[in-house]
Amino acid sequence: GGPISPGEVVTIFGTVIGPATAAYATTDPATGKLATMIGGVQVLLSGIAAPMIYASSTQVSAVVPYEMAFVANSPVSIEYAGESSNSDQVTLAAAAPGLFAQNSSGSGPGAILNQDNSLNGPGHPAAKGSIVQVYMTGEGQTSPLGVSGAITPVTLPPPQVTPAPLQPIQVSIGGQPALYTYAGEAPGMVAGVMQLNVQIPANTPSGSLSIQVSVGGNVSQSGVTVAVQ
């Protein structure tokens, strides 16, 4: 219902838009980047093929190409087995942040790791003052510039530069401001998946608390939670 941003992971729903047996992301051996066709499916934005994550007969997921940073609106369509879907129009924004949820619904416990790398949740809450790893998308263009379909290295050669959002970031947990110690592309993941290391405020209450991230003044969805001791 809202805009999307360059590098954002998006999901499109439809009918007969992909294979009956789901296809998953692969890398192109020639480039090392995420393939732009899986299971005979391509997602096209202004004619540019998007890196593909998942494809099935009713749902496909792809990464908005970073080339879309230079356009305001774009037609989007799906090609499957040589046939093209109807086209829809989407609006592009500098940032359109969205937090990943554990159940892939966009709400409930977030895709968040505790400081000991355990999965955050009511059974494994984070200690106050500890650092949690929050995973999200929609941060928009980065510095250095994002490369469509590139896999962020787990380890980088000097000077250890990881692409970071161009837009300023603010985080709130339970309605309170929270500090972050790292904001950049998630190591080992496709460019457009961002990792945000956030410190749980020392004076925050215990329980499942709302967490929201603002990128350039654009705020992520409500309803995602982080569990705090």
Tab-separated table of C-alpha atoms in Angstrom:
chain	number	residue	atom	x	y	z
A	1	GLY	CA	0.000	0.000	0.000
A	2	GLY	CA	3.004	2.323	0.237
A	3	PRO	CA	6.197	3.088	-1.653
A	4	ILE	CA	9.157	0.757	-2.052
A	5	SER	CA	12.837	1.635	-2.069
A	6	PRO	CA	15.937	0.567	-3.991
A	7	GLY	CA	17.370	-2.641	-2.548
A	8	GLU	CA	14.157	-3.514	-0.714
A	9	VAL	CA	13.046	-7.137	-0.470
A	10	VAL	CA	9.471	-7.268	-1.798
A	11	THR	CA	6.856	-9.988	-2.201
A	12	ILE	CA	4.271	-10.069	-4.989
A	13	PHE	CA	1.117	-12.188	-4.882
A	14	GLY	CA	-0.867	-13.437	-7.853
A	15	THR	CA	-2.079	-16.520	-9.699
A	16	VAL	CA	-0.058	-18.730	-12.054
A	17	ILE	CA	2.938	-16.413	-11.641
A	18	GLY	CA	5.450	-19.214	-11.113
A	19	PRO	CA	6.011	-22.960	-10.877
A	20	ALA	CA	3.844	-25.304	-8.821
A	21	THR	CA	7.000	-26.514	-7.065
A	22	ALA	CA	8.675	-23.537	-5.417
A	23	ALA	CA	12.062	-22.348	-6.651
A	24	TYR	CA	14.620	-20.689	-4.389
A	25	ALA	CA	17.443	-18.189	-4.788
A	26	THR	CA	20.590	-19.237	-6.583
A	27	THR	CA	23.748	-17.349	-7.475
A	28	ASP	CA	24.915	-16.776	-11.015
A	29	PRO	CA	28.260	-18.611	-11.339
A	30	ALA	CA	29.526	-15.985	-13.775
A	31	THR	CA	28.894	-12.984	-11.505
A	32	GLY	CA	28.513	-14.368	-7.980
A	33	LYS	CA	25.323	-12.322	-7.705
A	34	LEU	CA	21.782	-13.518	-7.065
A	35	ALA	CA	20.214	-14.859	-10.274
A	36	THR	CA	17.494	-12.760	-11.901
A	37	MET	CA	15.554	-15.831	-13.046
A	38	ILE	CA	14.556	-18.861	-10.971
A	39	GLY	CA	11.976	-21.463	-11.894
A	40	GLY	CA	11.434	-19.653	-15.182
A	41	VAL	CA	10.313	-16.504	-13.322
A	42	GLN	CA	11.551	-12.931	-13.647
A	43	VAL	CA	10.329	-9.766	-11.911
A	44	LEU	CA	10.738	-6.648	-14.038
A	45	LEU	CA	10.719	-3.045	-12.808
A	46	SER	CA	10.913	-0.540	-15.668
A	47	GLY	CA	12.216	-3.459	-17.701
A	48	ILE	CA	15.086	-4.145	-15.277
A	49	ALA	CA	15.250	-7.737	-14.014
A	50	ALA	CA	15.289	-7.951	-10.212
A	51	PRO	CA	17.437	-10.408	-8.223
A	52	MET	CA	15.154	-13.302	-7.282
A	53	ILE	CA	14.705	-14.871	-3.845
A	54	TYR	CA	11.660	-17.148	-4.207
A	55	ALA	CA	9.087	-18.114	-6.811
A	56	SER	CA	5.890	-20.166	-6.636
A	57	SER	CA	2.560	-20.226	-8.444
A	58	THR	CA	0.994	-17.631	-6.118
A	59	GLN	CA	3.923	-15.711	-4.600
A	60	VAL	CA	7.310	-14.403	-5.699
A	61	SER	CA	9.956	-12.488	-3.739
A	62	ALA	CA	12.654	-10.310	-5.262
A	63	VAL	CA	15.010	-7.432	-4.484
A	64	VAL	CA	14.231	-4.031	-5.992
A	65	PRO	CA	17.227	-3.165	-8.227
A	66	TYR	CA	19.385	-0.298	-6.968
A	67	GLU	CA	19.075	1.218	-10.446
A	68	MET	CA	15.554	2.235	-9.397
A	69	ALA	CA	17.068	4.989	-7.220
A	70	PHE	CA	16.855	7.237	-10.255
A	71	VAL	CA	13.107	6.889	-10.920
A	72	ALA	CA	10.005	8.008	-9.005
A	73	ASN	CA	7.463	5.552	-10.390
A	74	SER	CA	7.842	2.253	-12.152
A	75	PRO	CA	5.731	-0.387	-13.846
A	76	VAL	CA	6.244	-3.844	-12.334
A	77	SER	CA	5.381	-7.117	-14.004
A	78	ILE	CA	6.246	-10.804	-13.855
A	79	GLU	CA	7.397	-13.020	-16.685
A	80	TYR	CA	6.913	-16.765	-16.311
A	81	ALA	CA	7.621	-19.383	-18.945
A	82	GLY	CA	7.750	-16.713	-21.635
A	83	GLU	CA	4.396	-15.144	-20.714
A	84	SER	CA	3.988	-11.679	-19.175
A	85	SER	CA	1.573	-10.764	-16.387
A	86	ASN	CA	-0.479	-7.613	-16.279
A	87	SER	CA	1.563	-4.583	-15.208
A	88	ASP	CA	1.107	-2.586	-12.019
A	89	GLN	CA	2.549	0.776	-10.996
A	90	VAL	CA	4.660	1.268	-7.885
A	91	THR	CA	6.050	4.385	-6.241
A	92	LEU	CA	9.728	4.586	-5.316
A	93	ALA	CA	11.005	6.349	-2.190
A	94	ALA	CA	14.498	7.035	-0.852
A	95	ALA	CA	13.733	4.660	2.033
A	96	ALA	CA	10.793	2.445	3.014
A	97	PRO	CA	11.989	0.508	6.062
A	98	GLY	CA	10.418	-2.781	7.062
A	99	LEU	CA	11.420	-5.102	9.897
A	100	PHE	CA	11.491	-8.842	9.299
A	101	ALA	CA	9.281	-10.915	11.611
A	102	GLN	CA	9.949	-14.511	12.609
A	103	ASN	CA	6.668	-15.743	11.133
A	104	SER	CA	7.097	-13.750	7.879
A	105	SER	CA	3.832	-11.889	8.522
A	106	GLY	CA	5.409	-8.499	9.237
A	107	SER	CA	4.244	-8.498	12.856
A	108	GLY	CA	4.910	-10.326	16.117
A	109	PRO	CA	8.379	-11.291	17.387
A	110	GLY	CA	11.004	-9.744	15.145
A	111	ALA	CA	13.829	-11.519	13.336
A	112	ILE	CA	16.173	-10.475	16.131
A	113	LEU	CA	19.197	-12.188	17.681
A	114	ASN	CA	20.310	-11.656	21.273
A	115	GLN	CA	23.865	-10.729	22.181
A	116	ASP	CA	24.709	-14.449	22.534
A	117	ASN	CA	23.244	-15.058	19.026
A	118	SER	CA	20.184	-16.891	20.391
A	119	LEU	CA	16.845	-16.073	18.754
A	120	ASN	CA	15.081	-13.337	20.699
A	121	GLY	CA	11.588	-14.117	21.945
A	122	PRO	CA	9.511	-14.484	25.120
A	123	GLY	CA	11.463	-17.638	25.993
A	124	HIS	CA	14.811	-15.947	25.346
A	125	PRO	CA	14.465	-12.240	26.179
A	126	ALA	CA	17.348	-9.791	25.879
A	127	ALA	CA	18.954	-8.330	28.966
A	128	LYS	CA	18.620	-4.598	29.477
A	129	GLY	CA	21.716	-2.844	28.220
A	130	SER	CA	22.660	-5.734	25.921
A	131	ILE	CA	23.045	-5.513	22.139
A	132	VAL	CA	20.566	-7.235	19.815
A	133	GLN	CA	20.851	-7.787	16.071
A	134	VAL	CA	17.777	-6.576	14.176
A	135	TYR	CA	17.213	-7.606	10.544
A	136	MET	CA	15.285	-5.406	8.142
A	137	THR	CA	15.074	-4.067	4.598
A	138	GLY	CA	14.066	-0.900	2.792
A	139	GLU	CA	16.969	1.273	3.932
A	140	GLY	CA	17.412	2.572	0.381
A	141	GLN	CA	20.652	3.439	-1.334
A	142	THR	CA	23.894	2.931	0.556
A	143	SER	CA	27.445	4.197	0.742
A	144	PRO	CA	29.367	2.671	-0.974
A	145	LEU	CA	26.622	2.330	-3.576
A	146	GLY	CA	24.581	-0.850	-3.401
A	147	VAL	CA	25.031	-3.399	-6.184
A	148	SER	CA	21.907	-5.280	-7.237
A	149	GLY	CA	22.095	-8.954	-6.327
A	150	ALA	CA	25.524	-8.731	-4.687
A	151	ILE	CA	26.176	-10.886	-1.627
A	152	THR	CA	27.642	-8.904	1.266
A	153	PRO	CA	30.966	-10.514	2.271
A	154	VAL	CA	31.164	-12.129	5.688
A	155	THR	CA	34.689	-10.775	6.023
A	156	LEU	CA	36.000	-7.770	4.165
A	157	PRO	CA	39.549	-6.772	3.225
A	158	PRO	CA	40.889	-3.464	4.587
A	159	PRO	CA	39.485	-0.891	5.088
A	160	GLN	CA	36.573	-3.137	6.216
A	161	VAL	CA	33.911	-0.942	4.609
A	162	THR	CA	30.369	-2.340	4.709
A	163	PRO	CA	27.687	-0.512	2.695
A	164	ALA	CA	25.691	1.644	5.117
A	165	PRO	CA	22.435	3.607	4.652
A	166	LEU	CA	22.723	7.132	3.315
A	167	GLN	CA	19.690	8.272	5.317
A	168	PRO	CA	19.851	9.017	9.083
A	169	ILE	CA	18.526	6.280	11.402
A	170	GLN	CA	16.558	6.423	14.636
A	171	VAL	CA	15.382	3.469	16.732
A	172	SER	CA	12.717	3.206	19.422
A	173	ILE	CA	11.993	0.289	21.772
A	174	GLY	CA	8.809	0.456	23.823
A	175	GLY	CA	8.477	4.085	22.728
A	176	GLN	CA	11.908	5.001	24.104
A	177	PRO	CA	14.905	6.070	21.988
A	178	ALA	CA	17.508	3.343	21.623
A	179	LEU	CA	21.129	3.657	20.550
A	180	TYR	CA	22.587	1.557	17.752
A	181	THR	CA	26.204	0.499	17.347
A	182	TYR	CA	26.122	-0.763	13.763
A	183	ALA	CA	23.944	-0.172	10.707
A	184	GLY	CA	24.896	-1.810	7.438
A	185	GLU	CA	24.291	-4.626	5.016
A	186	ALA	CA	23.988	-8.009	6.731
A	187	PRO	CA	27.124	-10.136	6.180
A	188	GLY	CA	26.461	-13.199	4.036
A	189	MET	CA	23.077	-11.878	2.837
A	190	VAL	CA	22.007	-10.252	-0.418
A	191	ALA	CA	22.475	-6.484	-0.612
A	192	GLY	CA	19.270	-4.904	0.660
A	193	VAL	CA	19.042	-7.014	3.806
A	194	MET	CA	20.269	-4.732	6.602
A	195	GLN	CA	21.586	-5.573	10.053
A	196	LEU	CA	21.088	-3.076	12.859
A	197	ASN	CA	22.817	-3.693	16.196
A	198	VAL	CA	20.728	-1.971	18.866
A	199	GLN	CA	21.278	-1.544	22.596
A	200	ILE	CA	18.258	-2.291	24.786
A	201	PRO	CA	17.665	0.841	26.924
A	202	ALA	CA	18.597	0.247	30.567
A	203	ASN	CA	15.382	1.806	31.863
A	204	THR	CA	12.984	0.065	29.495
A	205	PRO	CA	10.247	-2.155	31.033
A	206	SER	CA	10.282	-5.927	30.722
A	207	GLY	CA	8.109	-7.866	28.303
A	208	SER	CA	7.445	-7.953	24.570
A	209	LEU	CA	7.986	-4.356	23.481
A	210	SER	CA	7.372	-2.659	20.168
A	211	ILE	CA	10.420	-1.821	18.066
A	212	GLN	CA	10.415	0.644	15.188
A	213	VAL	CA	13.161	2.010	12.979
A	214	SER	CA	13.102	5.339	11.145
A	215	VAL	CA	15.281	5.784	8.055
A	216	GLY	CA	15.332	9.318	6.694
A	217	GLY	CA	12.093	10.052	8.550
A	218	ASN	CA	10.304	7.028	7.085
A	219	VAL	CA	9.154	4.713	9.887
A	220	SER	CA	8.923	0.924	9.787
A	221	GLN	CA	5.645	-0.874	10.398
A	222	SER	CA	4.135	-1.185	13.860
A	223	GLY	CA	3.485	-4.547	15.512
A	224	VAL	CA	7.016	-5.994	15.519
A	225	THR	CA	8.297	-6.799	19.021
A	226	VAL	CA	11.511	-7.483	20.909
A	227	ALA	CA	11.443	-9.458	24.172
A	228	VAL	CA	13.222	-7.800	27.130
A	229	GLN	CA	14.071	-9.329	30.514
